[in-house]
PDB file of C-alpha atoms in Angstrom:
ATOM      1  CA  MET H  16      29.972   1.550  -2.666  1.00  0.00           C
ATOM      2  CA  GLN H  17      28.144  -1.749  -3.063  1.00  0.00           C
ATOM      3  CA  SER H  18      24.768  -1.952  -1.319  1.00  0.00           C
ATOM      4  CA  VAL H  19      24.736  -4.355   1.611  1.00  0.00           C
ATOM      5  CA  ALA H  20      21.990  -6.852   2.359  1.00  0.00           C
ATOM      6  CA  LEU H  21      22.481  -7.711   6.004  1.00  0.00           C
ATOM      7  CA  PHE H  22      19.840 -10.439   6.058  1.00  0.00           C
ATOM      8  CA  ASP H  23      19.123 -13.089   3.460  1.00  0.00           C
ATOM      9  CA  VAL H  24      16.606 -15.730   4.514  1.00  0.00           C
ATOM     10  CA  PRO H  25      15.620 -15.531   8.197  1.00  0.00           C
ATOM     11  CA  ALA H  26      15.136 -18.883   9.908  1.00  0.00           C
ATOM     12  CA  SER H  27      11.918 -19.060  11.899  1.00  0.00           C
ATOM     13  CA  ALA H  28      13.685 -20.884  14.733  1.00  0.00           C
ATOM     14  CA  VAL H  29      16.228 -18.122  15.311  1.00  0.00           C
ATOM     15  CA  ALA H  30      15.285 -15.237  17.575  1.00  0.00           C
ATOM     16  CA  ALA H  31      16.936 -11.839  17.339  1.00  0.00           C
ATOM     17  CA  PRO H  32      16.891  -8.778  19.583  1.00  0.00           C
ATOM     18  CA  ALA H  33      13.793  -6.672  19.073  1.00  0.00           C
ATOM     19  CA  LEU H  34      14.134  -3.938  16.511  1.00  0.00           C
ATOM     20  CA  PRO H  35      13.019  -0.469  17.547  1.00  0.00           C
ATOM     21  CA  PRO H  36       9.342   0.117  16.756  1.00  0.00           C
ATOM     22  CA  GLY H  37       8.436   2.314  13.817  1.00  0.00           C
ATOM     23  CA  PRO H  38       7.549   5.965  14.301  1.00  0.00           C
ATOM     24  CA  VAL H  39       4.303   6.667  16.094  1.00  0.00           C
ATOM     25  CA  ASP H  40       1.412   7.424  13.777  1.00  0.00           C
ATOM     26  CA  PRO H  41       0.814  11.184  14.039  1.00  0.00           C
ATOM     27  CA  GLY H  42      -2.845  10.848  13.097  1.00  0.00           C
ATOM     28  CA  ARG H  43      -4.773  13.174  10.834  1.00  0.00           C
ATOM     29  CA  THR H  44      -7.819  15.356  11.209  1.00  0.00           C
ATOM     30  CA  TYR H  45     -10.350  15.429   8.404  1.00  0.00           C
ATOM     31  CA  LEU H  46     -13.492  17.503   8.549  1.00  0.00           C
ATOM     32  CA  GLN H  47     -15.603  15.862   5.884  1.00  0.00           C
ATOM     33  CA  TYR H  48     -15.678  12.120   6.544  1.00  0.00           C
ATOM     34  CA  GLY H  49     -14.105  11.748   9.977  1.00  0.00           C
ATOM     35  CA  GLU H  50     -12.780   8.282  10.762  1.00  0.00           C
ATOM     36  CA  ALA H  51     -13.481   6.975   7.255  1.00  0.00           C
ATOM     37  CA  ASP H  52     -10.678   9.149   5.929  1.00  0.00           C
ATOM     38  CA  ARG H  53      -8.043   7.512   8.058  1.00  0.00           C
ATOM     39  CA  TRP H  54      -7.511   4.762   5.495  1.00  0.00           C
ATOM     40  CA  SER H  55      -8.296   6.143   2.075  1.00  0.00           C
ATOM     41  CA  TYR H  56      -5.040   6.936   0.257  1.00  0.00           C
ATOM     42  CA  LEU H  57      -5.835   7.958  -3.301  1.00  0.00           C
ATOM     43  CA  GLY H  58      -3.519   6.221  -5.738  1.00  0.00           C
ATOM     44  CA  THR H  59      -2.086   8.211  -8.614  1.00  0.00           C
ATOM     45  CA  HIS H  60       0.231   7.646 -11.558  1.00  0.00           C
ATOM     46  CA  GLN H  61       1.261  11.312 -11.426  1.00  0.00           C
ATOM     47  CA  PRO H  62       3.843  12.375  -8.786  1.00  0.00           C
ATOM     48  CA  SER H  63       2.992  16.008  -9.592  1.00  0.00           C
ATOM     49  CA  TRP H  64      -0.319  15.524  -7.769  1.00  0.00           C
ATOM     50  CA  LEU H  65       1.629  15.646  -4.515  1.00  0.00           C
ATOM     51  CA  GLU H  66       2.041  19.401  -4.973  1.00  0.00           C
ATOM     52  CA  ARG H  67      -1.354  20.214  -6.488  1.00  0.00           C
ATOM     53  CA  PRO H  68      -3.305  22.586  -4.201  1.00  0.00           C
ATOM     54  CA  GLU H  69      -6.612  20.694  -4.533  1.00  0.00           C
ATOM     55  CA  PHE H  70      -5.107  17.789  -2.560  1.00  0.00           C
ATOM     56  CA  GLY H  71      -3.897  19.989   0.310  1.00  0.00           C
ATOM     57  CA  GLY H  72      -5.534  22.388   2.732  1.00  0.00           C
ATOM     58  CA  SER H  73      -7.991  21.685   5.537  1.00  0.00           C
ATOM     59  CA  LEU H  74      -9.613  18.825   3.577  1.00  0.00           C
ATOM     60  CA  ALA H  75      -6.311  17.323   2.449  1.00  0.00           C
ATOM     61  CA  VAL H  76      -6.477  14.050   0.554  1.00  0.00           C
ATOM     62  CA  PRO H  77      -3.656  11.567   1.305  1.00  0.00           C
ATOM     63  CA  LEU H  78      -2.039  10.121  -1.819  1.00  0.00           C
ATOM     64  CA  CYS H  79      -0.210   6.937  -2.754  1.00  0.00           C
ATOM     65  CA  VAL H  80       2.624   7.104  -5.307  1.00  0.00           C
ATOM     66  CA  SER H  81       4.871   4.330  -6.588  1.00  0.00           C
ATOM     67  CA  HIS H  82       8.651   4.372  -6.307  1.00  0.00           C
ATOM     68  CA  ARG H  83       8.711   3.461  -9.996  1.00  0.00           C
ATOM     69  CA  ARG H  84       7.136   6.850 -10.776  1.00  0.00           C
ATOM     70  CA  LEU H  85       9.591   8.806  -8.634  1.00  0.00           C
ATOM     71  CA  ALA H  86      12.876   6.981  -9.189  1.00  0.00           C
ATOM     72  CA  GLY H  87      15.412   8.824 -11.301  1.00  0.00           C
ATOM     73  CA  ARG H  88      13.624  12.190 -11.304  1.00  0.00           C
ATOM     74  CA  ARG H  89      15.978  15.139 -10.999  1.00  0.00           C
ATOM     75  CA  ARG H  90      13.255  17.337  -9.563  1.00  0.00           C
ATOM     76  CA  LEU H  91      10.800  16.007  -7.022  1.00  0.00           C
ATOM     77  CA  PRO H  92       7.466  17.641  -6.142  1.00  0.00           C
ATOM     78  CA  ARG H  93       7.058  19.256  -2.731  1.00  0.00           C
ATOM     79  CA  ALA H  94       4.068  17.610  -1.067  1.00  0.00           C
ATOM     80  CA  VAL H  95       1.117  19.631   0.194  1.00  0.00           C
ATOM     81  CA  THR H  96      -0.504  16.544   1.713  1.00  0.00           C
ATOM     82  CA  SER H  97       0.517  13.350   3.475  1.00  0.00           C
ATOM     83  CA  TRP H  98       1.325  10.365   1.288  1.00  0.00           C
ATOM     84  CA  MET H  99       2.576   6.817   1.263  1.00  0.00           C
ATOM     85  CA  LEU H 100       5.123   5.208  -1.021  1.00  0.00           C
ATOM     86  CA  ASP H 101       4.380   1.976  -2.855  1.00  0.00           C
ATOM     87  CA  SER H 102       7.533   0.030  -3.671  1.00  0.00           C
ATOM     88  CA  GLY H 103       6.270  -1.120  -7.084  1.00  0.00           C
ATOM     89  CA  GLY H 104       6.946  -4.728  -6.158  1.00  0.00           C
ATOM     90  CA  PHE H 105       4.261  -6.376  -8.264  1.00  0.00           C
ATOM     91  CA  THR H 106       5.600  -4.774 -11.444  1.00  0.00           C
ATOM     92  CA  GLU H 107       9.198  -5.464 -10.441  1.00  0.00           C
ATOM     93  CA  LEU H 108       8.621  -9.185  -9.870  1.00  0.00           C
ATOM     94  CA  SER H 109       6.300  -9.489 -12.878  1.00  0.00           C
ATOM     95  CA  LEU H 110       8.997  -8.103 -15.168  1.00  0.00           C
ATOM     96  CA  HIS H 111      12.153  -9.579 -13.691  1.00  0.00           C
ATOM     97  CA  GLY H 112      11.239 -12.402 -11.308  1.00  0.00           C
ATOM     98  CA  HIS H 113      13.383 -10.774  -8.621  1.00  0.00           C
ATOM     99  CA  TRP H 114      14.194  -7.370  -7.157  1.00  0.00           C
ATOM    100  CA  THR H 115      16.683  -5.459  -9.315  1.00  0.00           C
ATOM    101  CA  VAL H 116      16.927  -2.583  -6.814  1.00  0.00           C
ATOM    102  CA  PRO H 117      19.335  -3.334  -3.926  1.00  0.00           C
ATOM    103  CA  PRO H 118      17.977  -2.496  -0.455  1.00  0.00           C
ATOM    104  CA  GLY H 119      20.591   0.198   0.144  1.00  0.00           C
ATOM    105  CA  GLN H 120      19.671   1.923  -3.100  1.00  0.00           C
ATOM    106  CA  TYR H 121      15.960   1.762  -2.255  1.00  0.00           C
ATOM    107  CA  ALA H 122      16.583   3.081   1.264  1.00  0.00           C
ATOM    108  CA  ALA H 123      18.610   5.983  -0.148  1.00  0.00           C
ATOM    109  CA  ALA H 124      15.790   6.816  -2.567  1.00  0.00           C
ATOM    110  CA  VAL H 125      13.209   6.787   0.213  1.00  0.00           C
ATOM    111  CA  ARG H 126      15.439   9.022   2.343  1.00  0.00           C
ATOM    112  CA  ARG H 127      15.528  11.475  -0.559  1.00  0.00           C
ATOM    113  CA  TYR H 128      11.736  11.383  -0.878  1.00  0.00           C
ATOM    114  CA  ALA H 129      11.325  11.979   2.846  1.00  0.00           C
ATOM    115  CA  GLU H 130      13.603  15.019   2.754  1.00  0.00           C
ATOM    116  CA  GLU H 131      12.834  16.578  -0.637  1.00  0.00           C
ATOM    117  CA  VAL H 132       9.138  15.699  -1.081  1.00  0.00           C
ATOM    118  CA  GLY H 133       8.240  15.761   2.604  1.00  0.00           C
ATOM    119  CA  GLU H 134       5.025  14.609   4.313  1.00  0.00           C
ATOM    120  CA  LEU H 135       5.915  10.928   3.821  1.00  0.00           C
ATOM    121  CA  GLU H 136       3.827   8.838   6.214  1.00  0.00           C
ATOM    122  CA  ARG H 137       4.622   5.279   5.138  1.00  0.00           C
ATOM    123  CA  ALA H 138       7.041   3.510   2.822  1.00  0.00           C
ATOM    124  CA  ALA H 139       6.314  -0.060   1.763  1.00  0.00           C
ATOM    125  CA  ILE H 140       9.194  -2.504   1.955  1.00  0.00           C
ATOM    126  CA  GLN H 141      10.462  -4.557  -0.995  1.00  0.00           C
ATOM    127  CA  ASP H 142       8.078  -7.415  -0.350  1.00  0.00           C
ATOM    128  CA  TRP H 143       7.537 -10.535  -2.463  1.00  0.00           C
ATOM    129  CA  MET H 144       3.944 -11.120  -3.606  1.00  0.00           C
ATOM    130  CA  CYS H 145       2.494 -14.634  -3.516  1.00  0.00           C
ATOM    131  CA  GLU H 146      -0.013 -14.582  -6.374  1.00  0.00           C
ATOM    132  CA  PRO H 147       0.294 -17.716  -8.572  1.00  0.00           C
ATOM    133  CA  GLN H 148       1.496 -15.735 -11.611  1.00  0.00           C
ATOM    134  CA  ILE H 149       4.274 -14.158  -9.536  1.00  0.00           C
ATOM    135  CA  LEU H 150       5.345 -17.528  -8.104  1.00  0.00           C
ATOM    136  CA  ALA H 151       5.464 -18.883 -11.647  1.00  0.00           C
ATOM    137  CA  LYS H 152       7.739 -15.991 -12.644  1.00  0.00           C
ATOM    138  CA  THR H 153      10.125 -16.292  -9.678  1.00  0.00           C
ATOM    139  CA  VAL H 154      10.038 -20.114  -9.577  1.00  0.00           C
ATOM    140  CA  ARG H 155      10.028 -19.931  -5.786  1.00  0.00           C
ATOM    141  CA  THR H 156       7.685 -21.119  -3.052  1.00  0.00           C
ATOM    142  CA  ILE H 157       5.369 -19.079  -0.847  1.00  0.00           C
ATOM    143  CA  TYR H 158       7.695 -19.790   2.074  1.00  0.00           C
ATOM    144  CA  ASP H 159      10.665 -18.440   0.079  1.00  0.00           C
ATOM    145  CA  HIS H 160       8.704 -15.262  -0.687  1.00  0.00           C
ATOM    146  CA  GLN H 161       7.746 -14.855   2.964  1.00  0.00           C
ATOM    147  CA  CYS H 162      11.367 -15.252   4.062  1.00  0.00           C
ATOM    148  CA  ARG H 163      12.513 -12.625   1.592  1.00  0.00           C
ATOM    149  CA  THR H 164       9.718 -10.280   2.614  1.00  0.00           C
ATOM    150  CA  VAL H 165      10.727 -10.442   6.279  1.00  0.00           C
ATOM    151  CA  ALA H 166      14.391 -10.084   5.271  1.00  0.00           C
ATOM    152  CA  SER H 167      13.506  -6.935   3.325  1.00  0.00           C
ATOM    153  CA  TYR H 168      12.065  -5.275   6.405  1.00  0.00           C
ATOM    154  CA  LEU H 169      15.146  -6.162   8.448  1.00  0.00           C
ATOM    155  CA  ASN H 170      17.517  -4.987   5.721  1.00  0.00           C
ATOM    156  CA  LEU H 171      15.760  -1.663   5.249  1.00  0.00           C
ATOM    157  CA  MET H 172      15.588  -1.038   8.998  1.00  0.00           C
ATOM    158  CA  TRP H 173      19.305  -1.739   9.191  1.00  0.00           C
ATOM    159  CA  HIS H 174      20.042   0.720   6.376  1.00  0.00           C
ATOM    160  CA  ASP H 175      17.867   3.526   7.804  1.00  0.00           C
ATOM    161  CA  ASP H 176      15.710   2.854  10.854  1.00  0.00           C
ATOM    162  CA  GLU H 177      14.426   6.444  10.972  1.00  0.00           C
ATOM    163  CA  LEU H 178      12.324   6.063   7.833  1.00  0.00           C
ATOM    164  CA  PRO H 179       8.649   5.060   8.232  1.00  0.00           C
ATOM    165  CA  TRP H 180       8.999   1.515   6.883  1.00  0.00           C
ATOM    166  CA  MET H 181       5.802  -0.487   6.733  1.00  0.00           C
ATOM    167  CA  PRO H 182       6.277  -4.245   7.233  1.00  0.00           C
ATOM    168  CA  VAL H 183       4.174  -6.380   4.914  1.00  0.00           C
ATOM    169  CA  LEU H 184       2.544  -9.759   5.438  1.00  0.00           C
ATOM    170  CA  GLN H 185       2.624 -12.136   2.498  1.00  0.00           C
ATOM    171  CA  GLY H 186       0.972 -15.492   1.877  1.00  0.00           C
ATOM    172  CA  TRP H 187      -2.002 -17.071   0.142  1.00  0.00           C
ATOM    173  CA  THR H 188      -3.985 -19.060   2.718  1.00  0.00           C
ATOM    174  CA  LEU H 189      -4.867 -17.932   6.230  1.00  0.00           C
ATOM    175  CA  ASP H 190      -2.264 -20.319   7.638  1.00  0.00           C
ATOM    176  CA  ASP H 191       0.355 -18.719   5.374  1.00  0.00           C
ATOM    177  CA  TYR H 192      -0.351 -15.265   6.798  1.00  0.00           C
ATOM    178  CA  LEU H 193      -0.280 -16.526  10.382  1.00  0.00           C
ATOM    179  CA  ARG H 194       3.066 -18.180   9.655  1.00  0.00           C
ATOM    180  CA  CYS H 195       4.355 -14.868   8.303  1.00  0.00           C
ATOM    181  CA  VAL H 196       3.326 -13.153  11.558  1.00  0.00           C
ATOM    182  CA  ASP H 197       5.311 -15.809  13.430  1.00  0.00           C
ATOM    183  CA  MET H 198       8.328 -15.303  11.156  1.00  0.00           C
ATOM    184  CA  TYR H 199       8.426 -11.603  12.039  1.00  0.00           C
ATOM    185  CA  ALA H 200       8.077 -12.480  15.722  1.00  0.00           C
ATOM    186  CA  ALA H 201      10.959 -14.968  15.481  1.00  0.00           C
ATOM    187  CA  MET H 202      13.128 -12.094  14.235  1.00  0.00           C
ATOM    188  CA  GLY H 203      12.116  -9.890  17.158  1.00  0.00           C
ATOM    189  CA  VAL H 204       9.440  -7.862  15.362  1.00  0.00           C
ATOM    190  CA  ASP H 205       6.102  -7.608  17.193  1.00  0.00           C
ATOM    191  CA  LEU H 206       3.702  -6.495  14.484  1.00  0.00           C
ATOM    192  CA  THR H 207       1.103  -5.410  17.044  1.00  0.00           C
ATOM    193  CA  LEU H 208       3.488  -2.567  17.937  1.00  0.00           C
ATOM    194  CA  GLU H 209       3.804  -1.356  14.355  1.00  0.00           C
ATOM    195  CA  PRO H 210       1.795   1.726  13.345  1.00  0.00           C
ATOM    196  CA  LEU H 211       0.728  -0.036  10.150  1.00  0.00           C
ATOM    197  CA  VAL H 212       1.156  -3.514   8.625  1.00  0.00           C
ATOM    198  CA  GLY H 213       0.666  -4.059   4.900  1.00  0.00           C
ATOM    199  CA  LEU H 214      -1.485  -6.956   3.733  1.00  0.00           C
ATOM    200  CA  GLY H 215      -0.151  -8.321   0.477  1.00  0.00           C
ATOM    201  CA  SER H 216      -1.495 -10.677  -2.215  1.00  0.00           C
ATOM    202  CA  VAL H 217      -5.135 -10.048  -1.344  1.00  0.00           C
ATOM    203  CA  CYS H 218      -6.231  -7.237  -3.682  1.00  0.00           C
ATOM    204  CA  ARG H 219      -7.073  -9.499  -6.625  1.00  0.00           C
ATOM    205  CA  ARG H 220      -9.395 -11.660  -4.485  1.00  0.00           C
ATOM    206  CA  GLN H 221     -10.376  -9.084  -1.892  1.00  0.00           C
ATOM    207  CA  SER H 222     -14.124  -9.794  -1.911  1.00  0.00           C
ATOM    208  CA  THR H 223     -13.788 -13.579  -1.540  1.00  0.00           C
ATOM    209  CA  LYS H 224     -14.715 -15.355   1.684  1.00  0.00           C
ATOM    210  CA  GLU H 225     -11.110 -16.474   2.181  1.00  0.00           C
ATOM    211  CA  ALA H 226      -9.793 -12.920   1.890  1.00  0.00           C
ATOM    212  CA  VAL H 227     -12.426 -11.620   4.321  1.00  0.00           C
ATOM    213  CA  ARG H 228     -11.487 -14.381   6.796  1.00  0.00           C
ATOM    214  CA  ILE H 229      -7.802 -13.426   6.507  1.00  0.00           C
ATOM    215  CA  VAL H 230      -8.543  -9.764   7.229  1.00  0.00           C
ATOM    216  CA  GLU H 231     -10.857 -10.622  10.128  1.00  0.00           C
ATOM    217  CA  THR H 232      -8.298 -12.959  11.714  1.00  0.00           C
ATOM    218  CA  LEU H 233      -5.342 -10.607  11.407  1.00  0.00           C
ATOM    219  CA  HIS H 234      -7.430  -7.688  12.681  1.00  0.00           C
ATOM    220  CA  GLY H 235      -8.379  -9.879  15.626  1.00  0.00           C
ATOM    221  CA  LEU H 236      -4.694 -10.293  16.468  1.00  0.00           C
ATOM    222  CA  GLY H 237      -4.490  -6.546  17.010  1.00  0.00           C
ATOM    223  CA  LEU H 238      -2.747  -5.622  13.747  1.00  0.00           C
ATOM    224  CA  ARG H 239      -3.421  -2.240  12.151  1.00  0.00           C
ATOM    225  CA  LEU H 240      -3.756  -3.388   8.568  1.00  0.00           C
ATOM    226  CA  HIS H 241      -3.176  -1.552   5.317  1.00  0.00           C
ATOM    227  CA  GLY H 242      -4.930  -3.019   2.289  1.00  0.00           C
ATOM    228  CA  PHE H 243      -2.977  -2.611  -0.951  1.00  0.00           C
ATOM    229  CA  GLY H 244      -5.008  -1.789  -4.042  1.00  0.00           C
ATOM    230  CA  PHE H 245      -8.476  -2.321  -2.591  1.00  0.00           C
ATOM    231  CA  LYS H 246     -11.440  -1.712  -4.862  1.00  0.00           C
ATOM    232  CA  VAL H 247     -15.018  -0.773  -3.998  1.00  0.00           C
ATOM    233  CA  THR H 248     -16.280  -4.334  -3.650  1.00  0.00           C
ATOM    234  CA  GLY H 249     -13.478  -5.300  -1.292  1.00  0.00           C
ATOM    235  CA  LEU H 250     -13.777  -2.141   0.790  1.00  0.00           C
ATOM    236  CA  ARG H 251     -17.492  -2.724   1.267  1.00  0.00           C
ATOM    237  CA  GLU H 252     -16.654  -6.083   2.846  1.00  0.00           C
ATOM    238  CA  VAL H 253     -13.788  -5.163   5.163  1.00  0.00           C
ATOM    239  CA  HIS H 254     -13.255  -1.401   5.306  1.00  0.00           C
ATOM    240  CA  HIS H 255     -14.242  -1.372   8.987  1.00  0.00           C
ATOM    241  CA  LEU H 256     -11.375  -3.809   9.719  1.00  0.00           C
ATOM    242  CA  LEU H 257      -8.662  -1.928   7.816  1.00  0.00           C
ATOM    243  CA  TYR H 258      -6.743   0.948   9.337  1.00  0.00           C
ATOM    244  CA  SER H 259      -5.881   2.196   5.862  1.00  0.00           C
ATOM    245  CA  SER H 260      -5.962   1.254   2.187  1.00  0.00           C
ATOM    246  CA  ASP H 261      -4.974   2.695  -1.155  1.00  0.00           C
ATOM    247  CA  SER H 262      -6.779   2.478  -4.455  1.00  0.00           C
ATOM    248  CA  LEU H 263      -6.242   3.284  -8.113  1.00  0.00           C
ATOM    249  CA  ALA H 264      -9.640   1.812  -9.008  1.00  0.00           C
ATOM    250  CA  TRP H 265     -10.918   5.276  -9.930  1.00  0.00           C
ATOM    251  CA  SER H 266      -8.483   5.387 -12.878  1.00  0.00           C
ATOM    252  CA  PHE H 267      -9.625   2.037 -14.276  1.00  0.00           C
ATOM    253  CA  ASN H 268     -13.226   3.109 -13.712  1.00  0.00           C
ATOM    254  CA  ALA H 269     -12.625   6.323 -15.654  1.00  0.00           C
ATOM    255  CA  ARG H 270     -11.409   4.429 -18.718  1.00  0.00           C
ATOM    256  CA  ARG H 271     -14.874   2.884 -19.092  1.00  0.00           C
ATOM    257  CA  HIS H 272     -16.787   6.149 -18.810  1.00  0.00           C
ATOM    258  CA  ALA H 273     -17.038   9.396 -20.735  1.00  0.00           C
ATOM    259  CA  PRO H 274     -15.012  12.343 -19.409  1.00  0.00           C
ATOM    260  CA  LEU H 275     -16.612  14.622 -16.858  1.00  0.00           C
ATOM    261  CA  PRO H 276     -18.444  17.669 -18.241  1.00  0.00           C
ATOM    262  CA  GLY H 277     -15.873  20.366 -18.913  1.00  0.00           C
ATOM    263  CA  CYS H 278     -12.959  17.935 -19.285  1.00  0.00           C
ATOM    264  CA  THR H 279     -11.293  18.017 -22.687  1.00  0.00           C
ATOM    265  CA  HIS H 280      -9.130  14.882 -22.429  1.00  0.00           C
ATOM    266  CA  LYS H 281     -10.160  11.592 -24.059  1.00  0.00           C
ATOM    267  CA  THR H 282     -10.646   9.845 -20.705  1.00  0.00           C
ATOM    268  CA  CYS H 283     -10.415  10.959 -17.077  1.00  0.00           C
ATOM    269  CA  SER H 284      -7.990   8.147 -16.162  1.00  0.00           C
ATOM    270  CA  ASN H 285      -5.460  10.751 -14.963  1.00  0.00           C
ATOM    271  CA  CYS H 286      -7.900  13.501 -14.014  1.00  0.00           C
ATOM    272  CA  PRO H 287      -7.777  15.020 -10.507  1.00  0.00           C
ATOM    273  CA  ARG H 288     -11.441  16.115 -10.758  1.00  0.00           C
ATOM    274  CA  TYR H 289     -12.571  12.581 -11.535  1.00  0.00           C
ATOM    275  CA  ALA H 290     -10.354  11.074  -8.824  1.00  0.00           C
ATOM    276  CA  LEU H 291     -11.707  13.394  -6.134  1.00  0.00           C
ATOM    277  CA  ALA H 292     -15.316  12.898  -7.217  1.00  0.00           C
ATOM    278  CA  TRP H 293     -14.851   9.107  -7.218  1.00  0.00           C
ATOM    279  CA  ARG H 294     -13.274   9.152  -3.783  1.00  0.00           C
ATOM    280  CA  ASN H 295     -15.957  11.394  -2.293  1.00  0.00           C
ATOM    281  CA  ARG H 296     -18.724   9.133  -3.575  1.00  0.00           C
ATOM    282  CA  LEU H 297     -16.916   6.057  -2.328  1.00  0.00           C
ATOM    283  CA  LEU H 298     -16.472   7.441   1.185  1.00  0.00           C
ATOM    284  CA  ALA H 299     -20.056   8.644   1.301  1.00  0.00           C
ATOM    285  CA  SER H 300     -21.292   5.197   0.272  1.00  0.00           C
ATOM    286  CA  LEU H 301     -19.481   3.073   2.842  1.00  0.00           C
ATOM    287  CA  SER H 302     -21.344   4.130   5.990  1.00  0.00           C
ATOM    288  CA  ASP H 303     -24.631   3.581   4.139  1.00  0.00           C
ATOM    289  CA  TRP H 304     -23.414   0.164   3.028  1.00  0.00           C
ATOM    290  CA  GLN H 305     -23.198  -0.967   6.635  1.00  0.00           C
ATOM    291  CA  GLN H 306     -26.834   0.012   7.194  1.00  0.00           C
ATOM    292  CA  ASP H 307     -28.351  -1.049   3.886  1.00  0.00           C
ATOM    293  CA  SER H 308     -26.731  -3.838   1.884  1.00  0.00           C
ATOM    294  CA  ALA H 309     -29.080  -3.110  -0.994  1.00  0.00           C
ATOM    295  CA  VAL H 310     -27.364   0.184  -1.832  1.00  0.00           C
ATOM    296  CA  SER H 311     -26.254   0.086  -5.460  1.00  0.00           C
ATOM    297  CA  LEU H 312     -23.643   2.379  -6.980  1.00  0.00           C
ATOM    298  CA  PRO H 313     -22.853   0.807 -10.363  1.00  0.00           C
ATOM    299  CA  ASP H 314     -20.866   3.798 -11.560  1.00  0.00           C
ATOM    300  CA  LEU H 315     -18.401   3.233  -8.700  1.00  0.00           C
ATOM    301  CA  ALA H 316     -17.988  -0.485  -9.211  1.00  0.00           C
ATOM    302  CA  ALA H 317     -14.456  -1.417 -10.150  1.00  0.00           C
TER     303      ALA H 317
END
């Protein structure tokens, strides 16, 4: 049966009945870093990490895995920890200039992940990034990308409104992001009621003054923001304003350093030991960063 896209390009002047709010955030309890852990999803290229025992237990580490890594697998791992799904949108648009996965097909895949993998906390929608290189590939405007991002949320909610879809804000300037908030509102979606709202197209300029101003403004509106792909420098600027973030920076960091003692692989770019050590040092550094801006951790910089 052909996948249906109920919405195409929502007009900002047209209001629609309010969609049901997303599922209530169940919260998590972490013993080591307290509130700091609420946002730190550890990105991984390896879906098998979802079932590795070192990521579960009383000090469970939440993970972030891309749909591109899970799609088409006959056997899926059974998660021992909570995790979020990245839609793989940047790669999709970089390669093709459009989404090749219909919303119904994506919704069906996410339903399978929720049931077979389990512990799924959030699933990113099929948003449209607004970085200049992506706009050059799609040959569309920022407004077009925002319309299609909002339409994706509506389509996916229509296909399966029981899944934990995370709406995403897209834009480039602060005014763009505020317009995107208004576009959701015009379609009956109050983002202040959402458990989590993704912030797109910021990760590659996350430590700039403009990016910090965007995060501060959207946080001030009462949005619980998720920062996609935040690195150490960006987190040091705005981690106190983000409800959550995910990062694969540890893997890129590992490529520039020798393997950990006892590791036999060429690099630790896919090493659970390195990832956990990197994350622990990052979390331990952030509270100190607020008190002493002179703290220097060059081996964490990424």
